Every structure is written in structure tokens, then in C-alpha cells.
Short mmCIF file of C-alpha atoms in Angstrom, two decimals:
data_model
loop_
_atom_site.label_atom_id
_atom_site.label_comp_id
_atom_site.label_asym_id
_atom_site.label_seq_id
_atom_site.Cartn_x
_atom_site.Cartn_y
_atom_site.Cartn_z
CA UNK A 142 287.75 -10.96 -58.04
CA UNK A 143 284.43 -9.65 -57.02
CA UNK A 144 283.16 -9.26 -53.91
CA UNK A 145 279.43 -10.20 -52.74
CA UNK A 146 277.96 -8.48 -50.14
CA UNK A 147 275.09 -10.34 -48.45
CA UNK A 148 272.32 -8.90 -46.22
CA UNK A 149 271.04 -10.53 -43.82
CA UNK A 150 267.52 -11.45 -44.46
CA UNK A 151 264.73 -10.04 -42.50
CA UNK A 152 262.17 -11.80 -40.59
CA UNK A 153 258.78 -10.91 -42.53
CA UNK A 154 256.15 -8.98 -40.19
CA UNK A 155 252.76 -7.97 -40.48
CA UNK A 156 252.40 -4.13 -41.44
CA UNK A 157 249.78 -4.13 -38.48
CA UNK A 158 249.19 -6.40 -35.33
CA UNK A 159 246.32 -8.62 -35.80
CA UNK A 160 243.07 -6.74 -34.87
CA UNK A 161 241.45 -9.82 -32.98
CA UNK A 162 239.04 -7.48 -30.96
CA UNK A 163 237.98 -5.56 -34.11
CA UNK A 164 236.87 -9.46 -35.54
CA UNK A 165 235.30 -10.09 -32.18
CA UNK A 166 232.86 -6.52 -32.57
CA UNK A 167 232.37 -7.74 -36.04
CA UNK A 168 231.01 -11.22 -35.36
CA UNK A 169 229.20 -9.73 -32.66
CA UNK A 170 227.39 -7.35 -35.06
CA UNK A 171 226.72 -10.12 -37.44
CA UNK A 172 225.65 -12.38 -34.89
CA UNK A 173 223.08 -9.99 -33.09
CA UNK A 174 221.46 -9.64 -36.95
CA UNK A 175 221.11 -13.28 -37.16
CA UNK A 176 219.57 -13.35 -33.71
CA UNK A 177 217.20 -10.37 -34.19
CA UNK A 178 215.71 -12.34 -37.61
CA UNK A 179 214.94 -15.58 -35.54
CA UNK A 180 211.37 -16.61 -35.88
CA UNK A 181 210.76 -16.76 -32.06
CA UNK A 182 212.55 -13.23 -30.99
CA UNK A 183 211.10 -11.50 -34.18
CA UNK A 184 207.67 -12.26 -33.84
CA UNK A 185 207.35 -11.78 -29.97
CA UNK A 186 208.93 -8.28 -30.92
CA UNK A 187 206.08 -7.55 -33.20
CA UNK A 188 203.69 -8.79 -30.70
CA UNK A 189 205.42 -6.48 -28.00
CA UNK A 190 205.11 -3.49 -29.72
CA UNK A 191 201.60 -4.33 -30.87
CA UNK A 192 200.69 -5.02 -27.09
CA UNK A 193 202.31 -1.64 -25.93
CA UNK A 194 200.11 0.48 -28.33
CA UNK A 195 197.22 -1.82 -27.67
CA UNK A 196 197.63 -1.50 -23.61
CA UNK A 197 198.56 2.31 -23.46
CA UNK A 198 195.44 3.47 -25.48
CA UNK A 199 192.50 1.59 -23.63
CA UNK A 200 190.35 3.90 -21.97
CA UNK A 201 190.61 2.24 -18.67
CA UNK A 202 194.20 3.01 -18.37
CA UNK A 203 193.57 7.14 -18.58
CA UNK A 204 194.31 7.07 -14.58
CA UNK A 205 197.72 5.02 -14.41
CA UNK A 206 199.15 4.31 -11.02
CA UNK A 207 202.96 4.64 -12.26
CA UNK A 208 204.03 2.59 -9.12
CA UNK A 209 202.01 -0.04 -10.59
CA UNK A 210 202.88 0.48 -14.39
CA UNK A 211 206.66 0.11 -13.89
CA UNK A 212 206.02 -3.25 -11.90
CA UNK A 213 204.11 -4.67 -14.66
CA UNK A 214 206.47 -3.95 -17.47
CA UNK A 215 208.70 -7.23 -16.96
CA UNK A 216 206.06 -9.38 -18.01
CA UNK A 217 206.86 -9.48 -22.20
CA UNK A 218 210.62 -8.97 -21.14
CA UNK A 219 210.66 -12.28 -19.67
CA UNK A 220 209.19 -13.46 -22.67
CA UNK A 221 211.71 -11.69 -24.99
CA UNK A 222 214.35 -13.19 -22.71
CA UNK A 223 213.10 -16.49 -23.20
CA UNK A 224 213.45 -16.35 -27.01
CA UNK A 225 216.80 -14.75 -26.80
CA UNK A 226 218.28 -17.75 -24.94
CA UNK A 227 217.17 -20.26 -27.35
CA UNK A 228 218.32 -18.04 -30.12
CA UNK A 229 221.76 -17.30 -29.02
CA UNK A 230 222.04 -20.96 -27.71
CA UNK A 231 221.84 -22.19 -31.39
CA UNK A 232 223.71 -19.65 -32.79
CA UNK A 233 226.72 -20.51 -30.22
CA UNK A 234 226.03 -24.33 -31.36
CA UNK A 235 225.91 -23.58 -35.23
CA UNK A 236 229.50 -24.48 -36.00
CA UNK A 237 228.98 -27.86 -34.27
CA UNK A 238 225.88 -28.40 -36.11
CA UNK A 239 227.50 -27.33 -39.34
CA UNK A 240 230.37 -29.25 -38.63
CA UNK A 241 232.64 -26.45 -39.06
CA UNK A 242 234.23 -26.46 -35.47
CA UNK A 243 237.73 -27.82 -37.32
CA UNK A 244 237.77 -24.56 -39.36
CA UNK A 245 238.31 -21.90 -36.40
CA UNK A 246 241.52 -23.15 -35.72
CA UNK A 247 242.99 -21.48 -38.30
CA UNK A 248 241.56 -18.33 -37.50
CA UNK A 249 243.12 -15.21 -35.48
CA UNK A 250 240.09 -15.45 -33.23
CA UNK A 251 240.21 -17.77 -29.99
CA UNK A 252 237.01 -19.75 -29.08
CA UNK A 253 236.76 -17.53 -25.99
CA UNK A 254 236.87 -14.48 -28.01
CA UNK A 255 233.96 -15.60 -30.08
CA UNK A 256 232.11 -16.36 -26.79
CA UNK A 257 232.68 -12.59 -25.98
CA UNK A 258 231.07 -11.70 -29.51
CA UNK A 259 228.02 -14.01 -29.02
CA UNK A 260 227.90 -12.41 -25.59
CA UNK A 261 227.71 -9.03 -27.20
CA UNK A 262 225.28 -9.87 -29.71
CA UNK A 263 222.44 -10.10 -26.93
CA UNK A 264 223.28 -6.44 -26.06
CA UNK A 265 220.84 -4.97 -29.10
CA UNK A 266 218.06 -7.09 -27.65
CA UNK A 267 218.60 -5.84 -24.20
CA UNK A 268 218.45 -2.08 -25.60
CA UNK A 269 215.36 -2.97 -27.65
CA UNK A 270 213.59 -4.04 -24.42
CA UNK A 271 214.77 -1.31 -22.79
CA UNK A 272 213.40 1.32 -25.34
CA UNK A 273 209.94 -0.77 -25.35
CA UNK A 274 209.88 -0.74 -21.50
CA UNK A 275 210.69 3.16 -21.22
CA UNK A 276 208.09 4.02 -24.10
CA UNK A 277 205.03 1.78 -22.32
CA UNK A 278 206.15 3.59 -18.92
CA UNK A 279 206.82 7.36 -20.43
CA UNK A 280 203.27 6.99 -22.44
CA UNK A 281 201.49 6.17 -19.09
CA UNK A 282 203.24 9.34 -17.07
CA UNK A 283 202.33 11.90 -19.83
CA UNK A 284 198.74 10.76 -19.50
CA UNK A 285 196.79 13.35 -17.42
CA UNK A 286 195.46 11.21 -14.93
CA UNK A 287 198.64 9.57 -14.08
CA UNK A 288 199.74 9.39 -10.69
CA UNK A 289 202.68 7.92 -8.07
CA UNK A 290 205.97 7.77 -9.30
CA UNK A 291 207.77 5.20 -10.85
CA UNK A 292 210.74 3.35 -9.83
CA UNK A 293 214.19 3.03 -12.21
CA UNK A 294 215.01 -0.13 -10.89
CA UNK A 295 211.86 -1.91 -11.55
CA UNK A 296 211.92 -0.35 -15.15
CA UNK A 297 215.30 -1.82 -15.05
CA UNK A 298 213.98 -5.76 -14.54
CA UNK A 299 213.04 -6.30 -18.10
CA UNK A 300 215.99 -5.70 -19.74
CA UNK A 301 218.03 -6.96 -16.98
CA UNK A 302 215.93 -10.08 -17.34
CA UNK A 303 216.79 -10.60 -20.96
CA UNK A 304 220.23 -10.13 -20.49
CA UNK A 305 220.32 -12.77 -17.78
CA UNK A 306 218.64 -15.31 -20.08
CA UNK A 307 220.79 -14.48 -22.87
CA UNK A 308 223.90 -14.99 -20.73
CA UNK A 309 222.51 -18.47 -19.72
CA UNK A 310 221.87 -19.40 -23.27
CA UNK A 311 225.38 -18.44 -24.02
CA UNK A 312 226.72 -20.40 -21.12
CA UNK A 313 224.55 -23.56 -21.77
CA UNK A 314 225.81 -24.02 -25.21
CA UNK A 315 229.53 -24.03 -23.67
CA UNK A 316 228.51 -26.32 -21.42
CA UNK A 317 226.47 -28.72 -22.96
CA UNK A 318 227.09 -29.48 -26.89
CA UNK A 319 223.54 -30.52 -27.41
CA UNK A 320 220.68 -28.11 -28.99
CA UNK A 321 218.14 -30.13 -26.68
CA UNK A 322 219.88 -28.75 -23.37
CA UNK A 323 218.63 -25.02 -23.67
CA UNK A 324 214.97 -26.11 -24.50
CA UNK A 325 214.79 -28.72 -21.51
CA UNK A 326 216.28 -26.32 -19.29
CA UNK A 327 213.71 -23.63 -20.97
CA UNK A 328 210.84 -25.88 -19.71
CA UNK A 329 212.34 -26.61 -16.43
CA UNK A 330 212.46 -22.41 -15.96
CA UNK A 331 208.81 -21.82 -17.09
CA UNK A 332 207.46 -24.99 -14.56
CA UNK A 333 209.61 -23.49 -11.55
CA UNK A 334 208.45 -19.99 -12.18
CA UNK A 335 204.88 -21.11 -12.58
CA UNK A 336 204.40 -23.77 -10.02
CA UNK A 337 207.48 -24.00 -7.50
CA UNK A 338 208.83 -20.64 -7.01
CA UNK A 339 206.99 -18.81 -4.20
CA UNK A 340 204.60 -16.09 -5.08
CA UNK A 341 205.02 -13.79 -2.06
CA UNK A 342 207.49 -11.01 -2.22
CA UNK A 343 207.52 -11.34 1.49
CA UNK A 344 209.41 -14.79 0.87
CA UNK A 345 213.18 -14.01 0.36
CA UNK A 346 213.42 -17.10 -2.09
CA UNK A 347 210.86 -15.43 -4.49
CA UNK A 348 213.65 -12.54 -4.70
CA UNK A 349 216.16 -15.26 -6.21
CA UNK A 350 214.22 -15.24 -9.37
CA UNK A 351 214.34 -12.57 -12.41
CA UNK A 352 210.58 -11.13 -11.87
CA UNK A 353 208.81 -10.70 -8.31
CA UNK A 354 205.16 -9.51 -8.99
CA UNK A 355 203.14 -8.47 -6.19
CA UNK A 356 199.56 -7.07 -6.43
CA UNK A 357 196.59 -6.23 -4.65
CA UNK A 358 193.29 -5.04 -5.31
CA UNK A 359 194.11 -1.32 -4.51
CA UNK A 360 197.21 0.32 -5.32
CA UNK A 361 199.50 1.85 -2.30
CA UNK A 362 201.54 4.94 -2.19
CA UNK A 363 205.22 4.40 -3.43
CA UNK A 364 206.47 4.77 -0.19
CA UNK A 365 204.47 2.52 1.39
CA UNK A 366 205.39 -0.60 -1.39
CA UNK A 367 209.09 -1.30 0.45
CA UNK A 368 210.14 -3.64 -2.30
CA UNK A 369 213.86 -4.17 -2.11
CA UNK A 370 213.80 -3.37 -6.12
CA UNK A 371 217.34 -1.43 -6.16
CA UNK A 372 219.13 -4.42 -4.71
CA UNK A 373 217.28 -6.87 -6.79
CA UNK A 374 218.23 -4.94 -10.10
CA UNK A 375 221.83 -5.15 -8.95
CA UNK A 376 221.25 -8.97 -8.21
CA UNK A 377 220.66 -9.27 -11.92
CA UNK A 378 223.11 -7.17 -13.09
CA UNK A 379 225.62 -9.26 -11.03
CA UNK A 380 224.27 -12.86 -12.16
CA UNK A 381 223.68 -11.71 -15.90
CA UNK A 382 227.46 -10.82 -15.73
CA UNK A 383 228.60 -13.88 -13.66
CA UNK A 384 227.16 -16.13 -16.24
CA UNK A 385 228.25 -14.30 -19.43
CA UNK A 386 231.93 -14.24 -17.77
CA UNK A 387 231.46 -18.29 -16.75
CA UNK A 388 230.97 -18.68 -20.61
CA UNK A 389 233.94 -16.87 -21.35
CA UNK A 390 235.82 -18.90 -18.67
CA UNK A 391 234.66 -22.12 -20.14
CA UNK A 392 235.47 -21.48 -23.54
CA UNK A 393 239.30 -21.01 -22.38
CA UNK A 394 239.39 -17.25 -21.59
CA UNK A 395 241.80 -17.31 -18.81
CA UNK A 396 243.35 -13.57 -18.82
CA UNK A 397 243.65 -11.55 -15.78
CA UNK A 398 240.71 -9.29 -17.02
CA UNK A 399 238.48 -12.44 -17.34
CA UNK A 400 239.18 -13.61 -13.65
CA UNK A 401 238.87 -10.11 -12.47
CA UNK A 402 235.24 -9.88 -13.83
CA UNK A 403 234.43 -12.87 -12.44
CA UNK A 404 235.44 -12.07 -9.01
CA UNK A 405 233.51 -8.78 -9.61
CA UNK A 406 230.43 -10.32 -11.12
CA UNK A 407 229.97 -12.83 -8.17
CA UNK A 408 230.61 -9.81 -5.70
CA UNK A 409 227.88 -7.93 -7.45
CA UNK A 410 225.66 -10.83 -6.97
CA UNK A 411 226.18 -11.63 -3.49
CA UNK A 412 225.73 -7.74 -2.11
CA UNK A 413 222.70 -8.03 -4.21
CA UNK A 414 221.35 -11.06 -2.55
CA UNK A 415 221.88 -9.83 0.64
CA UNK A 416 220.47 -6.75 0.02
CA UNK A 417 217.22 -8.22 -1.05
CA UNK A 418 217.17 -11.00 1.44
CA UNK A 419 214.85 -9.12 3.58
CA UNK A 420 212.42 -9.22 0.89
CA UNK A 421 209.04 -7.13 1.37
CA UNK A 422 207.73 -6.85 4.94
CA UNK A 423 204.49 -9.34 5.11
CA UNK A 424 202.88 -7.16 7.75
CA UNK A 425 202.14 -3.92 8.79
CA UNK A 426 205.09 -1.19 9.20
CA UNK A 427 204.80 2.21 11.10
CA UNK A 428 204.25 3.97 7.84
CA UNK A 429 201.67 1.27 6.72
CA UNK A 430 200.26 1.67 9.91
CA UNK A 431 199.70 5.15 9.86
CA UNK A 432 198.55 5.16 6.36
CA UNK A 433 195.78 2.98 7.27
CA UNK A 434 194.66 4.39 10.78
CA UNK A 435 195.65 7.86 10.49
CA UNK A 436 195.58 8.91 7.00
CA UNK A 437 195.02 12.37 7.85
CA UNK A 438 198.61 12.75 9.25
CA UNK A 439 200.19 12.16 5.69
CA UNK A 440 197.15 13.73 3.64
CA UNK A 441 196.99 17.17 2.01
CA UNK A 442 193.38 18.62 1.82
CA UNK A 443 192.18 20.99 -0.61
CA UNK A 444 188.61 22.68 -0.58
CA UNK A 445 187.04 23.17 -3.37
CA UNK A 446 183.28 24.46 -3.79
CA UNK A 447 182.08 23.73 -0.14
CA UNK A 448 183.63 20.37 0.68
CA UNK A 449 187.01 19.61 1.37
CA UNK A 450 189.10 16.74 -0.25
CA UNK A 451 192.13 15.15 1.64
CA UNK A 452 194.44 13.01 -0.60
CA UNK A 453 197.68 11.25 -0.39
CA UNK A 454 200.21 13.56 -1.72
CA UNK A 455 200.62 11.63 -5.03
CA UNK A 456 197.07 11.83 -5.81
CA UNK A 457 196.14 15.73 -4.96
CA UNK A 458 195.94 16.22 -8.77
CA UNK A 459 192.59 13.78 -8.72
CA UNK A 460 190.88 15.93 -6.33
CA UNK A 461 189.50 18.22 -9.68
CA UNK A 462 187.69 14.89 -10.93
CA UNK A 463 186.41 13.59 -7.55
CA UNK A 464 184.83 17.45 -7.17
CA UNK A 465 183.37 16.89 -10.60
CA UNK A 466 181.30 13.82 -9.06
CA UNK A 467 180.50 15.57 -5.82
CA UNK A 468 179.26 18.53 -7.81
CA UNK A 469 177.05 16.29 -10.00
CA UNK A 470 175.70 14.85 -7.42
CA UNK A 471 174.77 17.27 -5.18
CA UNK A 472 173.11 19.53 -7.80
CA UNK A 473 170.32 16.87 -8.11
CA UNK A 474 170.07 16.66 -4.12
CA UNK A 475 167.19 18.43 -2.54
CA UNK A 476 167.04 20.19 1.03
CA UNK A 477 170.20 20.90 2.92
CA UNK A 478 172.12 17.91 1.30
CA UNK A 479 172.55 19.79 -1.62
CA UNK A 480 174.84 22.42 0.25
CA UNK A 481 176.44 20.10 2.73
CA UNK A 482 179.79 20.30 3.36
CA UNK A 483 181.46 17.01 2.19
CA UNK A 484 184.83 15.57 3.60
CA UNK A 485 185.91 13.58 0.79
CA UNK A 486 189.04 11.62 2.13
CA UNK A 487 191.08 8.67 0.21
CA UNK A 488 191.59 5.76 2.24
CA UNK A 489 193.43 2.87 2.14
CA UNK A 490 194.45 -0.58 3.88
CA UNK A 491 198.07 -1.28 3.69
CA UNK A 492 198.38 -3.56 6.51
CA UNK A 493 199.81 -6.41 4.54
CA UNK A 494 201.23 -4.20 1.81
CA UNK A 495 200.63 -4.97 -1.78
CA UNK A 496 198.62 -8.24 -1.24
CA UNK A 497 196.00 -6.33 0.88
CA UNK A 498 192.81 -7.20 -0.32
CA UNK A 499 191.03 -6.24 2.82
CA UNK A 500 187.42 -4.33 2.59
CA UNK A 501 187.74 -0.99 3.80
CA UNK A 502 185.10 -0.57 6.68
CA UNK A 503 182.59 2.15 5.97
CA UNK A 504 183.12 5.55 7.93
CA UNK A 505 180.76 6.40 10.69
CA UNK A 506 181.69 10.34 10.59
CA UNK A 507 179.01 12.50 9.30
CA UNK A 508 179.40 13.82 5.82
CA UNK A 509 182.67 11.83 5.15
CA UNK A 510 182.85 10.21 1.80
CA UNK A 511 185.62 7.63 1.08
CA UNK A 512 187.63 7.43 -2.20
CA UNK A 513 190.24 4.84 -3.22
CA UNK A 514 193.60 5.21 -5.16
CA UNK A 515 191.82 3.63 -8.32
CA UNK A 516 190.00 5.97 -10.64
CA UNK A 517 188.41 5.85 -14.36
CA UNK A 518 185.77 3.38 -15.18
CA UNK A 519 183.38 1.66 -12.59
CA UNK A 520 184.99 3.48 -10.09
CA UNK A 521 183.41 6.48 -11.09
CA UNK A 522 179.98 5.78 -10.17
CA UNK A 523 180.77 3.37 -7.51
CA UNK A 524 182.36 6.61 -5.65
CA UNK A 525 179.19 8.55 -6.98
CA UNK A 526 176.94 5.97 -5.13
CA UNK A 527 178.71 6.53 -2.11
CA UNK A 528 178.54 10.24 -2.12
CA UNK A 529 175.08 9.76 -2.86
CA UNK A 530 174.37 7.41 0.32
CA UNK A 531 175.78 9.91 2.66
CA UNK A 532 173.86 12.59 1.71
CA UNK A 533 170.57 10.47 1.83
CA UNK A 534 171.88 8.42 4.86
CA UNK A 535 174.05 10.67 6.70
CA UNK A 536 177.36 8.62 7.09
CA UNK A 537 178.83 6.02 4.81
CA UNK A 538 177.84 3.30 7.67
CA UNK A 539 174.36 3.78 7.67
CA UNK A 540 174.39 4.54 3.85
CA UNK A 541 175.77 1.08 3.30
CA UNK A 542 172.75 -0.87 5.69
CA UNK A 543 170.37 1.04 3.72
CA UNK A 544 167.83 -1.57 2.28
CA UNK A 545 164.61 0.40 1.60
CA UNK A 546 162.68 2.61 -0.77
CA UNK A 547 165.75 5.17 0.19
CA UNK A 548 167.83 3.23 -2.16
CA UNK A 549 165.58 4.59 -5.56
CA UNK A 550 166.71 8.15 -4.33
CA UNK A 551 170.37 7.26 -3.71
CA UNK A 552 170.80 5.20 -7.18
CA UNK A 553 169.10 8.00 -9.10
CA UNK A 554 171.42 10.67 -7.39
CA UNK A 555 174.27 8.65 -8.19
CA UNK A 556 173.40 7.94 -11.95
CA UNK A 557 171.10 10.91 -12.77
CA UNK A 558 174.00 13.07 -13.70
CA UNK A 559 175.90 10.51 -15.94
CA UNK A 560 176.18 11.20 -19.95
CA UNK A 561 175.33 7.76 -19.99
CA UNK A 562 173.39 6.68 -17.29
CA UNK A 563 171.99 3.09 -18.14
CA UNK A 564 175.84 2.16 -18.65
CA UNK A 565 176.66 3.47 -15.39
CA UNK A 566 173.96 1.54 -13.50
CA UNK A 567 175.35 -1.97 -15.16
CA UNK A 568 178.92 -1.01 -13.97
CA UNK A 569 178.09 -0.10 -10.60
CA UNK A 570 176.32 -3.53 -10.17
CA UNK A 571 178.05 -6.61 -9.03
CA UNK A 572 176.12 -8.81 -11.85
CA UNK A 573 176.63 -5.97 -14.78
CA UNK A 574 172.56 -6.00 -15.14
CA UNK A 575 170.11 -3.47 -15.38
CA UNK A 576 167.02 -5.52 -13.73
CA UNK A 577 165.99 -8.04 -11.08
CA UNK A 578 168.19 -7.46 -7.40
CA UNK A 579 171.72 -6.93 -7.41
CA UNK A 580 174.84 -5.79 -5.24
CA UNK A 581 175.66 -2.15 -5.78
CA UNK A 582 179.47 -1.74 -5.40
CA UNK A 583 181.05 1.04 -3.44
CA UNK A 584 184.61 2.38 -2.23
CA UNK A 585 183.70 0.66 1.23
CA UNK A 586 180.80 -1.82 1.81
CA UNK A 587 178.46 -3.02 -0.70
CA UNK A 588 174.55 -2.00 -0.93
CA UNK A 589 171.73 -3.83 -1.72
CA UNK A 590 169.32 -3.07 -4.50
CA UNK A 591 165.95 -4.87 -5.04
CA UNK A 592 164.27 -5.97 -8.45
CA UNK A 593 161.34 -3.69 -7.50
CA UNK A 594 163.70 -0.66 -6.94
CA UNK A 595 166.08 -1.47 -9.80
CA UNK A 596 162.74 -1.30 -11.97
CA UNK A 597 161.88 2.10 -10.73
CA UNK A 598 165.61 3.55 -11.20
CA UNK A 599 165.68 2.58 -14.69
CA UNK A 600 162.35 3.97 -15.30
CA UNK A 601 163.61 7.53 -13.66
CA UNK A 602 167.08 7.10 -15.98
CA UNK A 603 165.00 7.20 -19.22
CA UNK A 604 163.06 10.17 -18.23
CA UNK A 605 164.31 14.07 -18.51
CA UNK A 606 166.48 14.68 -16.04
CA UNK A 607 165.17 18.01 -15.23
CA UNK A 608 161.35 16.68 -14.62
CA UNK A 609 163.05 13.99 -12.08
CA UNK A 610 165.20 16.59 -10.36
CA UNK A 611 162.40 18.58 -9.84
CA UNK A 612 160.37 16.10 -8.13
CA UNK A 613 163.29 14.70 -6.03
CA UNK A 614 163.75 18.42 -4.48
CA UNK A 615 160.11 19.11 -4.08
CA UNK A 616 159.29 15.82 -2.21
CA UNK A 617 163.19 15.29 -0.57
CA UNK A 618 162.18 14.78 3.15
CA UNK A 619 159.56 11.85 2.23
CA UNK A 620 162.17 10.63 -0.49
CA UNK A 621 164.63 9.92 2.30
CA UNK A 622 162.78 8.59 4.68
CA UNK A 623 163.18 5.32 6.08
CA UNK A 624 159.51 4.90 6.54
CA UNK A 625 158.52 5.64 3.07
CA UNK A 626 157.27 2.18 1.07
CA UNK A 627 158.84 1.71 -2.55
CA UNK A 628 155.38 1.85 -3.80
CA UNK A 629 154.99 5.57 -2.37
CA UNK A 630 158.55 6.50 -3.81
CA UNK A 631 157.09 5.19 -7.08
CA UNK A 632 154.19 7.62 -6.64
CA UNK A 633 156.13 10.34 -5.73
CA UNK A 634 158.17 10.37 -8.44
CA UNK A 635 155.63 9.69 -11.36
CA UNK A 636 156.70 5.98 -12.03
CA UNK A 637 153.81 3.63 -12.75
CA UNK A 638 152.85 1.26 -9.97
CA UNK A 639 154.09 -2.40 -9.67
CA UNK A 640 151.94 -5.52 -10.40
CA UNK A 641 150.69 -7.14 -7.57
CA UNK A 642 153.05 -9.75 -7.03
CA UNK A 643 156.05 -6.96 -7.13
CA UNK A 644 154.17 -5.02 -4.73
CA UNK A 645 153.46 -7.98 -1.89
CA UNK A 646 157.12 -8.78 -2.11
CA UNK A 647 157.73 -5.13 -1.20
CA UNK A 648 155.20 -4.93 1.13
CA UNK A 649 155.87 -2.08 4.09
CA UNK A 650 158.91 -0.79 1.77
CA UNK A 651 160.89 -3.88 3.26
CA UNK A 652 163.36 -5.19 0.70
CA UNK A 653 165.64 -6.38 2.78
CA UNK A 654 164.52 -9.75 2.72
CA UNK A 655 165.31 -10.13 -1.24
#
């Protein structure tokens, strides 16, 4: 008789627990590669890189203002975000289009985890945008003529916009199972941002949008911007996370972690909204009023040669460029003007913040010349014209009122020392011409230049500099007298006389009527 020992069968268990999160990350990597290769995102990414290279190598960008550079970075990321929104929305709906939803029921990755994977697939696009923004800003900051200070919060707006739109694309796919929902929402978003949303940063509603653009004719010191940029960045972080977690919640994620995440992200959004609700001040503040009406209280002054240069702290490094122009103009002047001690003062109108577009009134202080916060390009001959007008007329107010033959002397002093005087003449005139009457631009009020004065100046600029400079120095008193006629100035400087019709128009040296 035999005994059979039976051992109870053990339940077969997997050697390792299911690695569902590993599958989530693997899916996220796959979807990120697929998203990157979508035609809209791929094309815009190439365009973005090309635009950065082109924009940062332009000559007019040799003197960037960093607090303007950081605010200019969200433009292209906004387009990248819209492309990501469409791409990730199509990716989430791919299984529905291909009729493979029912096959996912046998997988270990639940629907809400797949939603997490799609949300994570946005991260590489966000990081790509962040790198592009940093390259754009650092490239500008490394230029020798850079001034000002950038804001990390302003720089974060571009990448956070991509995060926000990407999360919106995932949520839309979970709420609406149609591939047409995202394009319709996109069109409505673009329409709202262009035509409906208020453009002024002083309106709190404008800060509910992803990008708030404010700009004026003249950059302001960074401490006068007074934009709630940090609060806005916090708002974008909270809103983007809220949309992403909502998508997970809609997909069936009911864990305590998901519930805590939705509560935390909503709290961040609310705090950001409250913090940015004041917006940018629409009018003057004590700091703006002081910088506008009493800039000497907040400026640093340096002496270079015989002149003094006063600038806001962020622009003190630019005084050498101003001094070079002043020295060039004074070297051509005669009489006491060649050694006059000038005061070059940086002036702004910050009364209405970044949207200020008010003309700076000319100074009545003898020997004071105004310079703005923008430099390079056309601003150089405009400043030279302002220096020359003060040397000839005594102060900016009197110089802006000159419309007689002294304009010839002023313009030759301003342009005679330029390496390319004819281009400088074209740049300093409102109509970009080198013939006929025109308005001459300057940091304050413009000046008037008649057709005959233009002809004489053009002739002088064609002559050797040393030849004209000798005559200007020798005849300085007569050339800077308001009683000297235009015909007499031409004679003193060796320019052929005008024809009879032009001489009649310039009778008695009066060109103010033109």
C-alpha cells in the first residue's frame, strides 16, 4: 500500500510587480518623438531657430535693452504652443481615429495613466522653447552695447505658454472626442488674443491671457516697468498644471495624489490671479515721476574730456559712445564752441509707463544736450544733430527753433565727421531723402531744413572734411549769426550760388516759411 503525498498547488505570481509607471514613461518618450516630427511643430521649430539667428545678428541690435529683450521672447513660443496644442490633441485621439480604443482594455496602463504620458510628452517641447529663449536673451546680453537687466519671470512666459497650450490640447481631447474641437478652439483663441482681449497691461483682464505685450517709443529703466511678471508666471504655472491634472481626472484618475495635485494647482492659479490683478500702473508713480521730472536725483554722472555725461545706472556704460559723438562734433566747431563744457543728460518720459509716447520737451539749460535710452542706427546722427544745435544756438529750445541759414552749420557739424555722411543725412531726416526740404529728427523736438539748405549741406559733405572745417572755424561768428543769409553762408563755405528761383525762396535768409 503506497501513500501519495499531495502538495497544495501555489498560486502563480509574476516574478516582478507590473511596472506600469515604466510603461507610462516609455509611452511619453514615444509620443514626444511623434509630436516633435509633426509638420507644424517641426516647421515652426526650424523657423524659430532661423529667426533667432537672423534677429540677433542684425546691426541695429548692437545696443539691446535687456528689459525689452525679455518681453519680446514670448512671440514665437506662442506659435510653438499652438502647434503643440494641435499635435498633442491629435495624438490623444489617434486611438479613436484608428479604432483601437478597445484594445487598450487589455493593457496594464489605465486610461488616466496614458493621459499622464501624453501630458509628459509636452515637456521636451517646453524645454526646447526654454533653451531657445535663453539663447536669444544670452546672445543679446553678451553684446558689448547691451544695457539693462532681464527678468527671469518674463523669460519664463514663453516656455510656460507652450506648457499651457499643450495641457489644453490634452484636456480638449479628453472632453471632446472630435478632431475638429482643437482647431475650432485654436481659431477662437487667436481671434480673442488679436481682437477681443484688451491690449493695455494696466487692465487686469489682459493679464488673464498668456502673453501681455506693452511697448512704447523709448525703453524705460527696469525698475520703472512695475509689471507683475512673477505673479503672471506663477499664474501660468498653476493654470497649465490645472488643465493637465483635469485631463487626468476626466480620464478616470481618482487617486489621492491626483486630487491633491488638482487642489494645489488651482491654489497656485488663484494666488497668481490675485497677485497680478493690479496689472501695470496706468499712470505716474513716485519713481516714474522722479525719473521724468528730476532725473538728476537718480542718475550717475561721469566726466569725459571737458563734458559731463549723466545717465541712469543701467546706461552708464554707454557714456563712452556719447562722448565719441560729442568730441567728433566739437572738433569741427569754431570759436568757444570747440571747447564748450557740455552736459549730456539722459532723459525719458515715464509718466504713462511703457505705453508713454510723449515727445520730450527740449531743455532751456545752456549747454545741456538730451540723449535717449535707445542707441545705434539712426539715433547716432540724431544725437549729433542735437549736440550741434546746442553748440550753435546755446540750448536745445533755441536750437529746435532754428529755421534759418544756421541749419547749414548745424547739419555739417553733425554729419561732417561721419564715415558715411550721406547715409547719415538720409537717416536723420524724416523722409529719408537727401534733397528738398525735410524735418530733421533729434532726441527732443525736430528741426526744419529747407531745400536750399539741403543742397548746400550735400555739397559740403562731398568736399574734403579738412577744407570745410577750416572755413567753418575761420568764419564761425558769421556762420552762427541768425542775421546771415543762406546765400551768404554758401559763399563763405565755397558752395556755388543757387539759381534765381531758389535764391528768391531763401530771400533774407528766411527758410521758416518752407
